[in-house]
mmCIF file of C-alpha atoms in Angstrom:
data_model
loop_
_atom_site.group_PDB
_atom_site.id
_atom_site.type_symbol
_atom_site.label_atom_id
_atom_site.label_comp_id
_atom_site.label_asym_id
_atom_site.label_seq_id
_atom_site.Cartn_x
_atom_site.Cartn_y
_atom_site.Cartn_z
ATOM 1 C CA ASN A 395 -98.341 -42.262 109.042
ATOM 2 C CA ALA A 396 -98.367 -39.628 106.162
ATOM 3 C CA GLY A 397 -95.974 -41.122 104.270
ATOM 4 C CA VAL A 398 -94.096 -38.592 101.849
ATOM 5 C CA THR A 399 -95.259 -35.436 101.476
ATOM 6 C CA GLN A 400 -94.025 -32.320 99.137
ATOM 7 C CA THR A 401 -94.512 -28.793 99.830
ATOM 8 C CA PRO A 402 -95.810 -27.029 97.343
ATOM 9 C CA LYS A 403 -98.157 -29.002 95.349
ATOM 10 C CA PHE A 404 -97.586 -26.595 92.506
ATOM 11 C CA ARG A 405 -95.986 -23.086 91.503
ATOM 12 C CA VAL A 406 -95.741 -20.697 89.137
ATOM 13 C CA LEU A 407 -92.178 -19.090 89.100
ATOM 14 C CA LYS A 408 -91.117 -16.418 87.007
ATOM 15 C CA THR A 409 -87.432 -16.857 85.287
ATOM 16 C CA GLY A 410 -84.822 -16.195 87.356
ATOM 17 C CA GLN A 411 -86.754 -16.159 90.894
ATOM 18 C CA SER A 412 -85.802 -18.736 93.404
ATOM 19 C CA MET A 413 -88.218 -21.359 95.465
ATOM 20 C CA THR A 414 -87.495 -24.227 97.711
ATOM 21 C CA LEU A 415 -89.008 -27.543 97.664
ATOM 22 C CA LEU A 416 -90.024 -29.345 100.827
ATOM 23 C CA CYS A 417 -89.856 -33.141 100.820
ATOM 24 C CA ALA A 418 -90.945 -34.986 104.159
ATOM 25 C CA GLN A 419 -91.020 -38.483 105.117
ATOM 26 C CA ASP A 420 -92.384 -39.648 108.499
ATOM 27 C CA MET A 421 -90.705 -43.501 107.838
ATOM 28 C CA ASN A 422 -87.776 -43.025 109.143
ATOM 29 C CA HIS A 423 -85.901 -44.000 106.291
ATOM 30 C CA GLU A 424 -82.372 -42.595 105.197
ATOM 31 C CA TYR A 425 -82.623 -42.940 101.484
ATOM 32 C CA MET A 426 -84.471 -39.721 100.160
ATOM 33 C CA TYR A 427 -84.220 -38.990 96.270
ATOM 34 C CA TRP A 428 -85.208 -35.862 94.263
ATOM 35 C CA TYR A 429 -86.507 -36.728 90.470
ATOM 36 C CA ARG A 430 -88.051 -34.840 87.781
ATOM 37 C CA GLN A 431 -90.556 -36.098 85.756
ATOM 38 C CA ASP A 432 -90.951 -34.554 82.205
ATOM 39 C CA PRO A 433 -93.301 -36.024 78.732
ATOM 40 C CA GLY A 434 -92.011 -39.221 77.632
ATOM 41 C CA MET A 435 -88.528 -39.237 79.898
ATOM 42 C CA GLY A 436 -89.330 -40.878 82.336
ATOM 43 C CA LEU A 437 -88.140 -39.740 85.718
ATOM 44 C CA ARG A 438 -84.650 -38.751 86.268
ATOM 45 C CA LEU A 439 -82.959 -38.460 89.364
ATOM 46 C CA ILE A 440 -81.469 -34.883 89.676
ATOM 47 C CA HIS A 441 -79.801 -35.551 93.350
ATOM 48 C CA TYR A 442 -79.966 -37.872 96.754
ATOM 49 C CA SER A 443 -78.947 -38.701 99.898
ATOM 50 C CA VAL A 444 -78.146 -41.638 101.718
ATOM 51 C CA GLY A 445 -78.476 -40.561 105.409
ATOM 52 C CA GLU A 446 -78.926 -37.124 107.515
ATOM 53 C CA GLY A 447 -76.384 -34.611 106.501
ATOM 54 C CA THR A 448 -75.653 -36.083 103.089
ATOM 55 C CA THR A 449 -75.992 -34.978 99.515
ATOM 56 C CA ALA A 450 -74.659 -36.286 96.048
ATOM 57 C CA LYS A 451 -75.464 -35.704 92.582
ATOM 58 C CA GLY A 452 -77.597 -37.897 90.392
ATOM 59 C CA GLU A 453 -77.860 -37.385 86.723
ATOM 60 C CA VAL A 454 -79.526 -34.061 85.890
ATOM 61 C CA PRO A 455 -78.169 -32.091 89.011
ATOM 62 C CA ASP A 456 -77.532 -28.572 87.023
ATOM 63 C CA GLY A 457 -79.425 -25.877 88.336
ATOM 64 C CA TYR A 458 -80.261 -27.218 91.592
ATOM 65 C CA ASN A 459 -78.804 -27.493 95.113
ATOM 66 C CA VAL A 460 -79.961 -29.671 98.125
ATOM 67 C CA SER A 461 -80.199 -30.094 102.079
ATOM 68 C CA ARG A 462 -80.509 -32.657 104.142
ATOM 69 C CA LEU A 463 -80.151 -31.294 107.711
ATOM 70 C CA LYS A 464 -82.629 -33.500 109.333
ATOM 71 C CA LYS A 465 -83.460 -37.139 108.379
ATOM 72 C CA GLN A 466 -86.625 -36.432 107.898
ATOM 73 C CA ASN A 467 -86.409 -33.599 105.663
ATOM 74 C CA PHE A 468 -85.036 -33.414 102.116
ATOM 75 C CA LEU A 469 -85.047 -29.617 100.620
ATOM 76 C CA LEU A 470 -84.274 -28.732 96.374
ATOM 77 C CA GLY A 471 -83.478 -25.570 95.908
ATOM 78 C CA LEU A 472 -83.711 -23.910 92.131
ATOM 79 C CA GLU A 473 -81.083 -20.455 92.563
ATOM 80 C CA SER A 474 -82.178 -18.658 89.474
ATOM 81 C CA ALA A 475 -85.385 -20.637 88.028
ATOM 82 C CA ALA A 476 -85.301 -21.499 83.797
ATOM 83 C CA PRO A 477 -88.302 -22.362 81.430
ATOM 84 C CA SER A 478 -86.298 -25.795 80.905
ATOM 85 C CA GLN A 479 -86.584 -26.262 84.592
ATOM 86 C CA THR A 480 -90.289 -26.768 84.099
ATOM 87 C CA SER A 481 -91.191 -30.404 84.968
ATOM 88 C CA VAL A 482 -93.267 -31.910 87.938
ATOM 89 C CA TYR A 483 -90.996 -32.788 90.941
ATOM 90 C CA PHE A 484 -91.684 -35.639 92.779
ATOM 91 C CA CYS A 485 -89.233 -37.199 96.241
ATOM 92 C CA ALA A 486 -88.776 -40.358 97.210
ATOM 93 C CA SER A 487 -87.510 -42.297 100.266
ATOM 94 C CA SER A 488 -85.794 -46.089 101.044
ATOM 95 C CA TYR A 489 -85.390 -47.549 103.541
ATOM 96 C CA LEU A 490 -81.525 -48.775 103.491
ATOM 97 C CA THR A 491 -80.652 -49.062 99.998
ATOM 98 C CA VAL A 492 -81.586 -47.783 96.582
ATOM 99 C CA GLN A 493 -82.768 -51.885 95.528
ATOM 100 C CA GLU A 494 -85.472 -51.579 98.112
ATOM 101 C CA THR A 495 -88.798 -49.595 97.686
ATOM 102 C CA GLN A 496 -88.914 -46.228 97.036
ATOM 103 C CA TYR A 497 -91.984 -44.176 98.215
ATOM 104 C CA PHE A 498 -92.968 -41.902 96.693
ATOM 105 C CA GLY A 499 -94.492 -38.268 97.500
ATOM 106 C CA PRO A 500 -97.263 -36.663 95.322
ATOM 107 C CA GLY A 501 -95.351 -34.320 93.691
ATOM 108 C CA THR A 502 -95.432 -30.825 92.952
ATOM 109 C CA ARG A 503 -95.942 -29.331 89.619
ATOM 110 C CA LEU A 504 -93.750 -26.294 88.904
ATOM 111 C CA LEU A 505 -94.098 -23.951 86.090
ATOM 112 C CA VAL A 506 -91.604 -21.176 84.933
ATOM 113 C CA LEU A 507 -92.287 -18.391 82.487
ATOM 114 C CA THR B 281 -80.105 -42.222 74.853
ATOM 115 C CA GLN B 282 -82.536 -44.289 77.549
ATOM 116 C CA LEU B 283 -80.563 -47.068 79.526
ATOM 117 C CA LEU B 284 -84.050 -48.807 79.608
ATOM 118 C CA GLU B 285 -86.280 -48.753 76.989
ATOM 119 C CA GLN B 286 -89.394 -48.873 77.673
ATOM 120 C CA SER B 287 -92.435 -50.588 74.537
ATOM 121 C CA PRO B 288 -94.759 -49.915 73.609
ATOM 122 C CA GLN B 289 -95.191 -46.428 74.987
ATOM 123 C CA PHE B 290 -98.709 -46.048 74.505
ATOM 124 C CA LEU B 291 -101.304 -48.704 74.227
ATOM 125 C CA SER B 292 -105.136 -48.899 74.358
ATOM 126 C CA ILE B 293 -107.087 -51.569 74.650
ATOM 127 C CA GLN B 294 -110.618 -52.695 75.171
ATOM 128 C CA GLU B 295 -111.308 -54.280 78.732
ATOM 129 C CA GLY B 296 -111.074 -58.023 79.025
ATOM 130 C CA GLU B 297 -108.007 -58.008 76.418
ATOM 131 C CA ASN B 298 -104.554 -59.682 77.335
ATOM 132 C CA LEU B 299 -101.356 -56.882 77.091
ATOM 133 C CA THR B 300 -97.995 -57.219 77.414
ATOM 134 C CA VAL B 301 -95.144 -54.643 78.177
ATOM 135 C CA TYR B 302 -91.399 -54.794 78.007
ATOM 136 C CA CYS B 303 -88.872 -53.363 79.534
ATOM 137 C CA ASN B 304 -84.802 -53.871 77.405
ATOM 138 C CA SER B 305 -81.525 -52.527 77.460
ATOM 139 C CA SER B 306 -78.013 -54.023 76.376
ATOM 140 C CA SER B 307 -76.682 -53.481 80.333
ATOM 141 C CA VAL B 308 -76.805 -55.901 83.076
ATOM 142 C CA PHE B 309 -79.348 -55.158 85.846
ATOM 143 C CA SER B 310 -78.501 -56.448 89.639
ATOM 144 C CA SER B 311 -82.715 -56.081 90.267
ATOM 145 C CA LEU B 312 -85.547 -54.870 88.379
ATOM 146 C CA GLN B 313 -88.522 -53.035 89.890
ATOM 147 C CA TRP B 314 -91.934 -51.958 88.105
ATOM 148 C CA TYR B 315 -93.863 -49.318 89.578
ATOM 149 C CA ARG B 316 -97.843 -47.309 88.179
ATOM 150 C CA GLN B 317 -98.230 -44.417 88.485
ATOM 151 C CA GLU B 318 -101.568 -42.742 88.286
ATOM 152 C CA PRO B 319 -103.007 -39.311 87.281
ATOM 153 C CA GLY B 320 -101.347 -36.576 89.654
ATOM 154 C CA GLU B 321 -100.083 -39.513 91.960
ATOM 155 C CA GLY B 322 -96.327 -40.696 92.681
ATOM 156 C CA PRO B 323 -95.682 -43.787 91.531
ATOM 157 C CA VAL B 324 -96.188 -47.042 93.665
ATOM 158 C CA LEU B 325 -94.260 -50.071 93.404
ATOM 159 C CA LEU B 326 -95.713 -53.510 91.940
ATOM 160 C CA VAL B 327 -92.912 -55.580 92.514
ATOM 161 C CA THR B 328 -88.966 -56.159 92.323
ATOM 162 C CA VAL B 329 -87.323 -59.110 90.548
ATOM 163 C CA VAL B 330 -83.662 -59.793 91.424
ATOM 164 C CA THR B 331 -83.394 -63.335 89.912
ATOM 165 C CA GLY B 332 -82.514 -63.981 86.365
ATOM 166 C CA GLY B 333 -85.431 -66.167 84.739
ATOM 167 C CA GLU B 334 -87.397 -65.662 88.213
ATOM 168 C CA VAL B 335 -91.879 -64.876 87.091
ATOM 169 C CA LYS B 336 -93.551 -63.079 90.011
ATOM 170 C CA LYS B 337 -97.707 -62.897 90.159
ATOM 171 C CA LEU B 338 -99.313 -60.385 91.525
ATOM 172 C CA LYS B 339 -103.281 -60.891 91.380
ATOM 173 C CA ARG B 340 -103.576 -61.007 86.579
ATOM 174 C CA LEU B 341 -100.436 -59.208 86.159
ATOM 175 C CA THR B 342 -97.058 -61.177 85.699
ATOM 176 C CA PHE B 343 -93.983 -60.373 85.773
ATOM 177 C CA GLN B 344 -91.133 -62.173 83.962
ATOM 178 C CA PHE B 345 -87.268 -61.194 84.385
ATOM 179 C CA GLY B 346 -84.581 -62.576 81.609
ATOM 180 C CA ASP B 347 -82.343 -65.037 81.854
ATOM 181 C CA ALA B 348 -79.856 -62.853 81.115
ATOM 182 C CA ARG B 349 -81.058 -60.293 83.536
ATOM 183 C CA LYS B 350 -81.455 -57.726 80.498
ATOM 184 C CA ASP B 351 -84.713 -57.388 80.163
ATOM 185 C CA SER B 352 -88.113 -57.671 81.345
ATOM 186 C CA SER B 353 -91.879 -57.843 80.716
ATOM 187 C CA LEU B 354 -94.821 -56.799 82.481
ATOM 188 C CA HIS B 355 -97.649 -59.309 81.056
ATOM 189 C CA ILE B 356 -101.878 -58.186 82.515
ATOM 190 C CA THR B 357 -104.490 -60.834 81.821
ATOM 191 C CA ALA B 358 -108.428 -59.817 81.757
ATOM 192 C CA ALA B 359 -107.160 -55.902 81.649
ATOM 193 C CA GLN B 360 -109.814 -53.593 83.533
ATOM 194 C CA PRO B 361 -110.393 -49.703 83.964
ATOM 195 C CA GLY B 362 -108.340 -49.894 87.161
ATOM 196 C CA ASP B 363 -105.119 -50.996 85.153
ATOM 197 C CA THR B 364 -104.931 -47.849 83.359
ATOM 198 C CA GLY B 365 -101.798 -45.521 84.697
ATOM 199 C CA LEU B 366 -98.476 -45.386 83.867
ATOM 200 C CA TYR B 367 -96.485 -48.414 83.682
ATOM 201 C CA LEU B 368 -92.510 -48.004 84.878
ATOM 202 C CA CYS B 369 -89.629 -50.051 84.769
ATOM 203 C CA ALA B 370 -86.563 -49.258 87.159
ATOM 204 C CA GLY B 371 -83.466 -50.841 87.255
ATOM 205 C CA ALA B 372 -79.931 -50.774 89.398
ATOM 206 C CA ARG B 373 -76.984 -52.378 87.509
ATOM 207 C CA THR B 374 -74.911 -53.114 90.725
ATOM 208 C CA SER B 375 -76.681 -53.554 94.270
ATOM 209 C CA GLY B 376 -75.196 -50.002 95.746
ATOM 210 C CA SER B 377 -76.309 -48.237 92.401
ATOM 211 C CA ARG B 378 -79.052 -45.415 91.391
ATOM 212 C CA LEU B 379 -81.975 -46.498 90.182
ATOM 213 C CA THR B 380 -82.579 -45.831 86.173
ATOM 214 C CA PHE B 381 -86.084 -45.637 84.940
ATOM 215 C CA GLY B 382 -87.561 -46.086 81.778
ATOM 216 C CA GLU B 383 -89.776 -43.826 80.261
ATOM 217 C CA GLY B 384 -92.942 -45.524 80.823
ATOM 218 C CA THR B 385 -95.461 -47.143 78.832
ATOM 219 C CA GLN B 386 -99.087 -45.282 79.059
ATOM 220 C CA LEU B 387 -101.662 -48.205 79.061
ATOM 221 C CA THR B 388 -105.521 -47.233 78.935
ATOM 222 C CA VAL B 389 -108.466 -49.907 79.418
ATOM 223 C CA ASN B 390 -111.489 -48.929 78.157
ATOM 224 C CA PRO B 391 -114.701 -50.315 79.532
#
């Protein structure tokens, strides 16, 4: 099993450009999450999904959109990137509930100039 | 304002020393998790505690959940360089709610 994979690993964007981050999991997990990690801030939840076709906002959703068209994939979109979105983005998944183990991907490092 | 406050933020110790990391809140949590994150990787779960007063041991690591389920601690005995990493606590306030992460404690164990 590959677990949770993220694409790309690193990306540089100019302000105003758009991009999509892809997360894939092969553990048949229902729940999937997108977090951002900034120095001194821990992990903050952007959006999450409790099943295929569902999405919900986390604590910092502004400027991001998500889609979960297939159970194994969770996409995070930035329509118009801003320097404040420079961060490390982590995708995670869990089997049923949020209290269960969350399995994290290796992260995507995004720099917005 | 962080819902979960971790202390200290940074800790640098020598191999063989003992240490304790704290995770505190004014809110009650139904469960609390501890993760370790190494550079360039995602966090990995170490333990989940769900009962007030619960103590769990993982080799040289001892985790405790406060009686009131508002705080937790992680104690490492005889730290080794392999323990170096970012330690994150994360709590769920109710059984169906999202996880809230603390800001983390960056531990460096020097040989």
